[in-house]
Amino acid sequence: MNILAIETSCDETSLALVEARGGLRNPKFRVYKNLISSQIPVHRPFGGVVPNLAKREHIKNLPVLARQIFGKWPIANGKKNGRYKPHLIAVTVGPGLEPALWAGIEFAKKLHTELQAISHTPIALLGANHLEGHLYSFLFSSNLRHLTSNLFPAIALIVSGGHTILLALKNLTTWKKLGETRDDAAGEAFDKVARLLGLPYPGGPEIQKISRRGKPNIPFPRPMAHQKNYDFSFSGLKTSVLYYLRDNANVTNRKTNAAKKLMADVAASFQEAVIDVLAAKTMRAVKEFGAKSVLLSGGVAANKALRAALSREAKKSSARFLVPDYLFNTDNAAMIAVAAYINYLKGKKYKLVARGDMNI
Ligand code: KG4
Ligand code: ZN
């Protein structure tokens, strides 16, 4: 089955064409195209994503990406591109920024009407859950040859700009949410701390970069790490960084070598604190549920130190560690195609209505 997927929940416009086969027992995917048009330069001057600007950019970018897939846009009447004809069109309906989600939904409907008009067979149009997309992106891990029952039960950690969620999976389609963040998401904390350090948006990759030059020698708190629940909280950690920077006035003159060194130490110490908390809770869940694997996903999964820490800890517990290849960590439409394929097979349907606060 060929799936055309559309993702516009935040600041990446993405269109993917993915071939899916194997059913729920052994789902396999071949990514023909996974086009991502990033809006980072547009939002950077504002220090974060501006919803209406995001919507405007998605409306502008979607036809450009569709043209790259179909050769022509709008698709000329009667002329079909057989090779790329999708059997299913999937679009993210939530969670995310509602104006941005609507841009994707409206485009999906239009594309569906145009393609259906030139197709002899019915084309399905399905909504998809962005968080399920992240969750299932572990299927894009090059370390995974086949989906086997040996992976389950599994513990999944989804860490993105908007969410920090821990799930216990019985199998590919049945899970229980163990906990989530009570305030800032992990990625949001990276973005806010980067801002405090005068680094541009998005902050995660910037913090990772300068952390390499620093030492994690500042004892920032590990919020909720030892509480017997699976919830997270990162806003207090961000405040500790704020106070630390305020009390160490020498950082304000950022050009001196001493200040640069201190900023690198702050970044490394903050990064380590976040990773310690994420790893502690994830591994406690692995033990409690006797998990055979740890599945890491979401934009923050691109963080090399986090990948290394969870991989090391999983090994100690004899659990497999799976994380998508780098292309599939931050928002992309290929993961939306995967989520749509699995839900299509299960008969689970989401309405084509934007739901900013949709959960998993
Ligand atoms: O999944 P994603 O692309 O969008 C949401 O669904 O939110 O995640 C974006 C988040 C941003 O907060 C960004 O700073 C963070 O992922 N991120 C990282 C890294 N790369 C992206 N955080 C830490 N280290 C990274 N290397
Ligand atoms: Zn995301």
Tab-separated table of C-alpha atoms and ligand atoms in Angstrom:
chain	number	residue	atom	x	y	z
A	1	MET	CA	0.000	0.000	0.000
A	2	ASN	CA	1.335	3.445	-0.935
A	3	ILE	CA	0.682	6.103	1.701
A	4	LEU	CA	0.983	9.813	1.178
A	5	ALA	CA	1.362	11.492	4.567
A	6	ILE	CA	1.139	15.130	5.556
A	7	GLU	CA	2.551	16.645	8.759
A	8	THR	CA	2.032	20.288	9.729
A	9	SER	CA	1.516	20.203	13.503
A	10	CYS	CA	4.277	22.666	14.364
A	11	ASP	CA	7.069	24.340	12.414
A	12	GLU	CA	8.022	21.647	9.926
A	13	THR	CA	6.002	21.188	6.743
A	14	SER	CA	6.490	17.600	5.697
A	15	LEU	CA	5.139	15.347	2.966
A	16	ALA	CA	6.109	11.704	2.636
A	17	LEU	CA	5.396	8.884	0.259
A	18	VAL	CA	5.853	5.532	1.939
A	19	GLU	CA	5.202	1.974	0.821
A	20	ALA	CA	3.829	-0.132	3.660
A	21	ARG	CA	3.381	-3.908	3.784
A	22	GLY	CA	3.513	-6.847	6.161
A	23	GLY	CA	0.401	-6.137	8.238
A	24	LEU	CA	0.403	-5.732	12.000
A	25	ARG	CA	2.609	-8.774	12.538
A	26	ASN	CA	5.543	-7.621	10.543
A	27	PRO	CA	5.039	-4.047	9.326
A	28	LYS	CA	7.708	-2.952	6.856
A	29	PHE	CA	8.173	0.406	5.254
A	30	ARG	CA	9.995	1.763	2.275
A	31	VAL	CA	10.321	5.521	2.337
A	32	TYR	CA	10.257	6.820	-1.240
A	33	LYS	CA	10.200	10.452	-0.165
A	34	ASN	CA	10.258	12.226	3.162
A	35	LEU	CA	10.379	15.912	2.296
A	36	ILE	CA	10.764	18.360	5.169
A	37	SER	CA	10.636	22.099	4.802
A	38	SER	CA	11.772	23.657	8.047
A	39	GLN	CA	10.450	27.022	9.174
A	40	ILE	CA	13.179	27.532	11.765
A	41	PRO	CA	14.592	30.701	10.109
A	42	VAL	CA	11.063	32.223	10.063
A	43	HIS	CA	10.422	31.652	13.780
A	44	ARG	CA	13.977	32.174	15.068
A	45	PRO	CA	13.673	35.975	15.491
A	46	PHE	CA	10.690	35.352	17.819
A	47	GLY	CA	12.531	32.762	19.951
A	48	GLY	CA	9.802	30.159	19.369
A	49	VAL	CA	7.029	29.096	17.001
A	50	VAL	CA	4.348	31.697	16.129
A	51	PRO	CA	1.151	29.724	15.253
A	52	ASN	CA	-0.253	32.011	12.549
A	53	LEU	CA	3.114	32.420	10.892
A	54	ALA	CA	3.434	28.625	10.922
A	55	LYS	CA	0.037	28.294	9.233
A	56	ARG	CA	0.978	30.812	6.537
A	57	GLU	CA	4.249	28.990	5.844
A	58	HIS	CA	2.542	25.578	5.668
A	59	ILE	CA	0.018	26.917	3.132
A	60	LYS	CA	2.929	28.217	1.072
A	61	ASN	CA	5.111	25.108	1.389
A	62	LEU	CA	2.591	22.278	0.923
A	63	PRO	CA	1.991	22.768	-2.846
A	64	VAL	CA	5.749	23.150	-3.367
A	65	LEU	CA	6.421	19.803	-1.675
A	66	ALA	CA	3.470	18.160	-3.495
A	67	ARG	CA	4.963	19.329	-6.775
A	68	GLN	CA	8.222	17.650	-5.832
A	69	ILE	CA	6.336	14.383	-5.330
A	70	PHE	CA	3.818	14.474	-8.175
A	71	GLY	CA	5.771	16.510	-10.671
A	72	LYS	CA	2.851	18.874	-11.146
A	73	TRP	CA	0.582	20.810	-8.847
A	74	PRO	CA	-2.355	21.071	-9.100
A	75	ILE	CA	-2.371	17.595	-10.592
A	76	ALA	CA	-3.477	17.984	-14.205
A	77	ASN	CA	-6.970	16.604	-14.828
A	78	GLY	CA	-6.918	13.091	-16.146
A	79	LYS	CA	-3.153	12.770	-16.008
A	80	LYS	CA	-2.259	10.436	-13.257
A	81	ASN	CA	1.124	9.611	-11.970
A	82	GLY	CA	0.621	5.843	-11.600
A	83	ARG	CA	3.923	5.179	-9.893
A	84	TYR	CA	3.149	7.430	-6.976
A	85	LYS	CA	-0.579	6.950	-6.770
A	86	PRO	CA	-1.386	6.647	-3.078
A	87	HIS	CA	-3.960	4.203	-1.750
A	88	LEU	CA	-4.221	6.193	1.441
A	89	ILE	CA	-3.716	9.841	2.332
A	90	ALA	CA	-2.899	10.481	6.005
A	91	VAL	CA	-2.765	13.809	7.770
A	92	THR	CA	-1.832	14.766	11.327
A	93	VAL	CA	-4.925	16.023	13.184
A	94	GLY	CA	-3.289	16.574	16.587
A	95	PRO	CA	-1.752	17.356	18.948
A	96	GLY	CA	-0.134	20.587	17.815
A	97	LEU	CA	-0.904	24.176	16.917
A	98	GLU	CA	-4.485	24.267	15.637
A	99	PRO	CA	-4.002	26.824	12.839
A	100	ALA	CA	-1.028	24.798	11.618
A	101	LEU	CA	-2.956	21.499	11.830
A	102	TRP	CA	-5.857	22.971	9.856
A	103	ALA	CA	-3.495	23.964	7.043
A	104	GLY	CA	-2.525	20.290	6.675
A	105	ILE	CA	-6.100	18.993	6.965
A	106	GLU	CA	-7.469	21.389	4.321
A	107	PHE	CA	-4.634	20.508	1.995
A	108	ALA	CA	-5.192	16.778	2.533
A	109	LYS	CA	-8.873	17.124	1.626
A	110	LYS	CA	-8.064	19.070	-1.528
A	111	LEU	CA	-5.373	16.608	-2.563
A	112	HIS	CA	-7.727	13.705	-1.886
A	113	THR	CA	-10.450	15.224	-4.104
A	114	GLU	CA	-7.981	15.844	-6.938
A	115	LEU	CA	-6.421	12.395	-6.789
A	116	GLN	CA	-9.743	10.613	-6.368
A	117	ALA	CA	-11.064	12.347	-9.487
A	118	ILE	CA	-8.393	10.668	-11.598
A	119	SER	CA	-8.315	7.321	-9.809
A	120	HIS	CA	-10.389	4.242	-10.648
A	121	THR	CA	-10.050	2.829	-7.145
A	122	PRO	CA	-11.057	4.456	-3.852
A	123	ILE	CA	-8.389	6.389	-1.986
A	124	ALA	CA	-8.761	6.448	1.805
A	125	LEU	CA	-8.298	9.693	3.720
A	126	LEU	CA	-7.368	9.290	7.387
A	127	GLY	CA	-6.443	11.501	10.306
A	128	ALA	CA	-3.340	10.546	12.305
A	129	ASN	CA	-2.083	11.198	15.817
A	130	HIS	CA	1.305	12.940	15.875
A	131	LEU	CA	2.304	11.187	19.117
A	132	GLU	CA	1.541	7.778	17.632
A	133	GLY	CA	3.770	8.836	14.754
A	134	HIS	CA	6.650	9.496	17.163
A	135	LEU	CA	5.932	6.291	19.074
A	136	TYR	CA	5.989	4.131	15.933
A	137	SER	CA	9.050	5.832	14.492
A	138	PHE	CA	11.164	3.155	16.229
A	139	LEU	CA	10.189	1.046	13.210
A	140	PHE	CA	12.644	3.286	11.317
A	141	SER	CA	15.533	2.082	13.432
A	142	SER	CA	18.194	0.505	11.237
A	143	ASN	CA	18.894	-1.932	14.105
A	144	LEU	CA	15.442	-3.445	13.715
A	145	ARG	CA	15.111	-6.069	10.991
A	146	HIS	CA	11.711	-7.508	11.917
A	147	LEU	CA	9.148	-6.701	14.499
A	148	THR	CA	9.155	-9.662	16.841
A	149	SER	CA	7.223	-10.473	19.963
A	150	ASN	CA	10.631	-10.436	21.702
A	151	LEU	CA	10.340	-6.658	21.895
A	152	PHE	CA	7.308	-6.723	24.178
A	153	PRO	CA	6.458	-5.737	26.807
A	154	ALA	CA	8.255	-2.499	25.936
A	155	ILE	CA	8.706	0.863	27.597
A	156	ALA	CA	8.423	3.852	25.264
A	157	LEU	CA	9.721	7.315	26.099
A	158	ILE	CA	8.420	10.091	23.844
A	159	VAL	CA	10.383	13.311	24.332
A	160	SER	CA	9.573	16.255	22.092
A	161	GLY	CA	9.078	20.010	22.205
A	162	GLY	CA	5.508	19.597	23.399
A	163	HIS	CA	5.489	16.258	25.253
A	164	THR	CA	7.347	14.007	27.659
A	165	ILE	CA	5.453	10.740	27.987
A	166	LEU	CA	6.266	7.303	29.306
A	167	LEU	CA	4.212	4.343	28.017
A	168	ALA	CA	4.170	0.637	28.784
A	169	LEU	CA	3.360	-1.335	25.621
A	170	LYS	CA	1.909	-4.815	25.775
A	171	ASN	CA	2.228	-5.104	22.012
A	172	LEU	CA	2.362	-2.802	19.001
A	173	THR	CA	-1.165	-1.492	19.474
A	174	THR	CA	-1.952	-1.838	23.182
A	175	TRP	CA	-0.375	0.407	25.779
A	176	LYS	CA	-0.902	2.154	29.070
A	177	LYS	CA	0.297	5.660	29.789
A	178	LEU	CA	2.486	5.567	32.892
A	179	GLY	CA	3.184	9.250	33.241
A	180	GLU	CA	3.948	12.551	31.565
A	181	THR	CA	5.295	15.989	32.336
A	182	ARG	CA	3.377	18.164	34.767
A	183	ASP	CA	4.785	21.367	33.294
A	184	ASP	CA	7.421	21.903	30.598
A	185	ALA	CA	8.250	19.154	28.114
A	186	ALA	CA	11.885	18.045	27.897
A	187	GLY	CA	12.396	19.751	24.516
A	188	GLU	CA	10.726	22.899	25.798
A	189	ALA	CA	13.186	22.940	28.729
A	190	PHE	CA	16.088	22.646	26.275
A	191	ASP	CA	14.632	25.524	24.247
A	192	LYS	CA	14.084	27.752	27.302
A	193	VAL	CA	17.498	27.112	28.829
A	194	ALA	CA	19.118	27.771	25.444
A	195	ARG	CA	17.336	31.108	25.413
A	196	LEU	CA	18.696	31.928	28.885
A	197	LEU	CA	22.151	31.204	27.507
A	198	GLY	CA	21.558	33.500	24.545
A	199	LEU	CA	21.458	30.591	22.073
A	200	PRO	CA	19.021	30.512	19.132
A	201	TYR	CA	15.831	28.449	18.689
A	202	PRO	CA	15.553	25.443	18.627
A	203	GLY	CA	17.710	25.091	21.709
A	204	GLY	CA	18.210	21.309	21.887
A	205	PRO	CA	20.857	20.997	19.179
A	206	GLU	CA	22.593	24.192	20.430
A	207	ILE	CA	22.823	22.916	24.019
A	208	GLN	CA	24.117	19.584	22.760
A	209	LYS	CA	26.796	21.410	20.747
A	210	ILE	CA	28.167	23.630	23.505
A	211	SER	CA	27.843	20.864	26.130
A	212	ARG	CA	30.692	19.042	24.421
A	213	ARG	CA	33.061	21.810	25.516
A	214	GLY	CA	31.773	21.864	29.105
A	215	LYS	CA	31.844	19.737	32.234
A	216	PRO	CA	28.666	18.657	34.014
A	217	ASN	CA	30.033	20.004	37.308
A	218	ILE	CA	27.102	22.170	38.476
A	219	PRO	CA	24.736	20.201	40.728
A	220	PHE	CA	21.385	21.186	39.222
A	221	PRO	CA	18.381	19.362	40.733
A	222	ARG	CA	16.972	16.118	39.283
A	223	PRO	CA	13.261	16.967	39.687
A	224	MET	CA	11.026	14.044	40.697
A	225	ALA	CA	13.742	11.522	39.793
A	226	HIS	CA	13.248	9.523	42.963
A	227	GLN	CA	9.498	9.886	43.370
A	228	LYS	CA	7.579	6.660	42.968
A	229	ASN	CA	5.532	7.796	40.005
A	230	TYR	CA	6.239	8.165	36.312
A	231	ASP	CA	5.567	11.888	35.974
A	232	PHE	CA	8.168	14.504	35.094
A	233	SER	CA	8.691	18.185	35.846
A	234	PHE	CA	11.273	20.368	34.158
A	235	SER	CA	10.242	23.929	34.934
A	236	GLY	CA	12.040	23.964	38.322
A	237	LEU	CA	15.248	22.843	36.647
A	238	LYS	CA	14.967	25.718	34.198
A	239	THR	CA	14.474	28.123	37.143
A	240	SER	CA	17.605	26.721	38.840
A	241	VAL	CA	19.571	27.502	35.684
A	242	LEU	CA	18.098	31.011	35.675
A	243	TYR	CA	19.158	31.614	39.302
A	244	TYR	CA	22.582	30.152	38.667
A	245	LEU	CA	23.137	32.506	35.738
A	246	ARG	CA	21.867	35.473	37.752
A	247	ASP	CA	24.204	34.652	40.677
A	248	ASN	CA	27.220	34.252	38.436
A	249	ALA	CA	27.303	37.659	36.880
A	250	ASN	CA	30.491	36.893	34.965
A	251	VAL	CA	28.361	35.099	32.359
A	252	THR	CA	26.678	38.310	31.350
A	253	ASN	CA	29.759	39.407	29.461
A	254	ARG	CA	29.501	36.429	27.157
A	255	LYS	CA	32.550	37.224	25.061
A	256	THR	CA	35.230	36.380	27.649
A	257	ASN	CA	36.740	32.903	27.657
A	258	ALA	CA	35.736	32.389	31.298
A	259	ALA	CA	32.101	33.174	30.454
A	260	LYS	CA	32.136	30.834	27.455
A	261	LYS	CA	33.540	28.064	29.641
A	262	LEU	CA	30.899	28.671	32.297
A	263	MET	CA	28.094	28.633	29.704
A	264	ALA	CA	29.367	25.312	28.367
A	265	ASP	CA	29.424	23.928	31.925
A	266	VAL	CA	25.864	25.165	32.536
A	267	ALA	CA	24.688	23.533	29.284
A	268	ALA	CA	26.452	20.236	30.063
A	269	SER	CA	25.148	20.194	33.638
A	270	PHE	CA	21.587	20.981	32.562
A	271	GLN	CA	21.693	18.333	29.825
A	272	GLU	CA	22.972	15.746	32.283
A	273	ALA	CA	20.233	16.596	34.794
A	274	VAL	CA	17.505	16.096	32.158
A	275	ILE	CA	19.042	12.827	30.986
A	276	ASP	CA	19.421	11.507	34.544
A	277	VAL	CA	15.733	12.066	35.241
A	278	LEU	CA	14.567	10.573	31.927
A	279	ALA	CA	16.826	7.547	32.334
A	280	ALA	CA	15.928	6.955	36.009
A	281	LYS	CA	12.179	6.896	35.337
A	282	THR	CA	12.464	4.879	32.139
A	283	MET	CA	14.640	2.233	33.749
A	284	ARG	CA	12.421	1.968	36.800
A	285	ALA	CA	9.520	1.254	34.450
A	286	VAL	CA	11.627	-1.328	32.586
A	287	LYS	CA	12.192	-3.168	35.848
A	288	GLU	CA	8.615	-2.889	37.069
A	289	PHE	CA	7.107	-4.161	33.810
A	290	GLY	CA	9.851	-6.637	32.949
A	291	ALA	CA	10.293	-4.826	29.640
A	292	LYS	CA	12.298	-6.459	26.893
A	293	SER	CA	12.942	-3.201	25.061
A	294	VAL	CA	13.210	0.570	25.432
A	295	LEU	CA	11.813	2.658	22.572
A	296	LEU	CA	13.004	6.272	22.441
A	297	SER	CA	11.401	8.857	20.139
A	298	GLY	CA	10.557	12.536	19.576
A	299	GLY	CA	12.828	15.459	18.706
A	300	VAL	CA	14.897	15.160	21.906
A	301	ALA	CA	15.733	11.571	20.892
A	302	ALA	CA	18.198	13.210	18.495
A	303	ASN	CA	20.310	14.048	21.553
A	304	LYS	CA	23.440	11.902	21.401
A	305	ALA	CA	24.089	11.924	25.151
A	306	LEU	CA	20.498	10.807	25.832
A	307	ARG	CA	20.759	8.011	23.252
A	308	ALA	CA	24.060	6.867	24.765
A	309	ALA	CA	22.737	6.943	28.347
A	310	LEU	CA	19.566	4.992	27.573
A	311	SER	CA	21.422	2.516	25.403
A	312	ARG	CA	23.902	1.875	28.248
A	313	GLU	CA	21.164	1.529	30.869
A	314	ALA	CA	19.029	-0.747	28.688
A	315	LYS	CA	22.017	-3.019	28.144
A	316	LYS	CA	22.539	-3.297	31.908
A	317	SER	CA	18.926	-4.498	32.198
A	318	SER	CA	19.290	-6.868	29.228
A	319	ALA	CA	16.680	-4.862	27.318
A	320	ARG	CA	16.993	-3.898	23.663
A	321	PHE	CA	17.300	-0.213	22.913
A	322	LEU	CA	15.625	1.113	19.776
A	323	VAL	CA	15.708	4.670	18.522
A	324	PRO	CA	14.818	5.883	15.015
A	325	ASP	CA	17.635	6.890	12.699
A	326	TYR	CA	18.370	10.639	12.966
A	327	LEU	CA	16.159	11.613	10.008
A	328	PHE	CA	13.066	10.415	11.865
A	329	ASN	CA	13.523	11.978	15.329
A	330	THR	CA	12.226	15.479	14.737
A	331	ASP	CA	8.889	16.012	13.026
A	332	ASN	CA	8.482	14.248	9.691
A	333	ALA	CA	5.607	12.859	7.627
A	334	ALA	CA	7.097	9.370	7.173
A	335	MET	CA	6.259	8.569	10.801
A	336	ILE	CA	2.687	9.778	10.152
A	337	ALA	CA	2.417	7.262	7.308
A	338	VAL	CA	3.445	4.502	9.723
A	339	ALA	CA	0.877	5.538	12.345
A	340	ALA	CA	-1.824	5.741	9.667
A	341	TYR	CA	-0.956	2.281	8.285
A	342	ILE	CA	-1.200	0.687	11.720
A	343	ASN	CA	-4.496	2.416	12.509
A	344	TYR	CA	-5.880	1.569	9.072
A	345	LEU	CA	-5.189	-2.116	9.728
A	346	LYS	CA	-6.726	-1.839	13.178
A	347	GLY	CA	-9.753	0.092	11.936
A	348	LYS	CA	-9.022	2.986	14.336
A	349	LYS	CA	-10.169	6.305	12.871
A	350	TYR	CA	-9.510	9.913	13.832
A	351	LYS	CA	-11.859	12.639	12.627
A	352	LEU	CA	-10.483	15.172	10.169
A	353	VAL	CA	-10.711	17.935	12.741
A	354	ALA	CA	-7.726	19.700	14.325
A	355	ARG	CA	-7.311	18.801	17.989
A	356	GLY	CA	-4.505	20.780	19.540
A	357	ASP	CA	-4.653	18.924	22.847
A	358	MET	CA	-5.010	15.383	21.511
A	359	ASN	CA	-3.277	12.793	23.656
A	360	ILE	CA	-2.017	9.271	23.314
B	1	KG4	O1	9.387	16.164	17.913
B	1	KG4	P1	9.771	17.562	17.593
B	1	KG4	O2	10.427	17.824	16.255
B	1	KG4	O3	8.528	18.518	17.672
B	1	KG4	C1	7.490	18.343	18.580
B	1	KG4	O4	6.653	17.436	18.367
B	1	KG4	O5	7.506	19.083	19.578
B	1	KG4	O6	10.722	18.059	18.764
B	1	KG4	C2	11.308	19.317	18.752
B	1	KG4	C3	12.108	19.485	20.025
B	1	KG4	C4	12.638	20.893	20.254
B	1	KG4	O7	12.317	21.292	21.565
B	1	KG4	C5	14.132	20.743	20.069
B	1	KG4	O8	14.908	21.655	20.838
B	1	KG4	C6	14.352	19.318	20.520
B	1	KG4	O9	13.257	18.608	20.009
B	1	KG4	N1	15.608	18.761	19.998
B	1	KG4	C7	16.650	18.388	20.780
B	1	KG4	C8	17.681	17.978	19.910
B	1	KG4	N2	17.228	18.103	18.618
B	1	KG4	C9	15.947	18.583	18.702
B	1	KG4	N3	16.785	18.380	22.121
B	1	KG4	C10	17.961	17.958	22.622
B	1	KG4	N4	19.007	17.576	21.857
B	1	KG4	C11	18.912	17.558	20.500
B	1	KG4	N5	19.941	17.168	19.752
B	2	ZN	ZN	6.810	16.010	17.182
